Amino acid sequence: MTLFEVALFVFLLNLPFGYLRAKSEKFSRNWFVFVHAPIPFIIALRLLSGLGFALYTFPIMVSAYFAGQFAGGLALKLKLVKSK
């Protein structure tokens, strides 16, 4: 997989977690879970894709992570997804 494909997957993976994080009280247990739960999957994806942990990949991957979290929270605020 290319760096772009992995970054896209990281972004898409974080969308639902960002949505759920935005529904949680800030710094609550659920909030911390929704922020940190995707990280093991991202590490596994980096290893399985052969991308590894090269220094040049960090800005792109961190940006994709936070963009996914932000976009998921924005979807809730803009009511783009039906909320229960």
XYZ file of C-alpha atoms in Angstrom:
84
model
C 0.000 0.000 0.000
C 1.143 3.514 -0.666
C 1.412 6.251 1.924
C -1.646 7.961 0.416
C -3.761 4.797 0.681
C -2.770 4.237 4.311
C -3.448 7.898 5.154
C -6.871 7.673 3.508
C -7.679 4.553 5.519
C -6.549 6.293 8.730
C -8.810 9.240 7.899
C -11.805 6.980 7.204
C -11.137 4.878 10.302
C -11.210 7.976 12.501
C -14.498 9.371 11.174
C -16.776 7.259 13.405
C -14.445 7.672 16.377
C -14.470 11.446 15.918
C -18.255 11.387 15.719
C -18.526 9.385 18.946
C -15.874 11.522 20.639
C -17.860 14.661 19.861
C -20.915 13.136 21.567
C -18.928 12.404 24.751
C -18.121 14.715 27.600
C -14.626 16.122 27.134
C -11.923 14.182 29.017
C -14.371 11.497 30.177
C -13.469 7.824 29.963
C -15.426 7.403 26.717
C -13.745 10.461 25.234
C -10.294 8.947 25.904
C -11.386 5.602 24.461
C -12.673 7.208 21.254
C -9.448 9.183 20.857
C -7.098 6.255 21.492
C -8.989 3.158 20.240
C -7.959 3.516 16.562
C -4.238 3.670 17.369
C -3.594 -0.121 17.574
C -5.332 -0.545 14.205
C -3.194 2.204 12.687
C 0.003 0.608 14.014
C -1.050 -2.768 12.613
C -1.879 -1.172 9.274
C 1.509 0.540 9.118
C 3.277 -2.751 9.791
C 1.141 -4.839 7.437
C 1.406 -2.304 4.610
C 5.200 -2.283 4.799
C 5.175 1.442 5.453
C 6.880 1.082 8.802
C 7.689 4.093 10.939
C 9.830 6.208 8.645
C 10.105 9.779 9.884
C 8.697 11.320 6.680
C 5.378 9.468 7.181
C 4.559 10.952 10.589
C 3.284 14.397 9.490
C 0.999 12.817 6.902
C -0.325 10.115 9.206
C -0.855 12.459 12.159
C -2.644 14.913 9.874
C -4.908 12.146 8.555
C -5.630 11.014 12.119
C -6.647 14.444 13.376
C -8.504 15.326 10.167
C -10.620 12.170 10.574
C -11.336 12.969 14.212
C -12.220 16.565 13.330
C -14.411 15.618 10.353
C -16.298 13.053 12.437
C -16.988 15.647 15.118
C -17.967 18.184 12.475
C -20.469 15.705 11.014
C -22.218 15.619 14.379
C -22.210 19.396 14.768
C -23.558 19.940 11.260
C -26.087 17.113 11.757
C -24.836 15.268 8.696
C -25.480 11.945 10.436
C -28.665 11.073 12.284
C -28.016 10.989 16.005
C -29.995 8.913 18.502
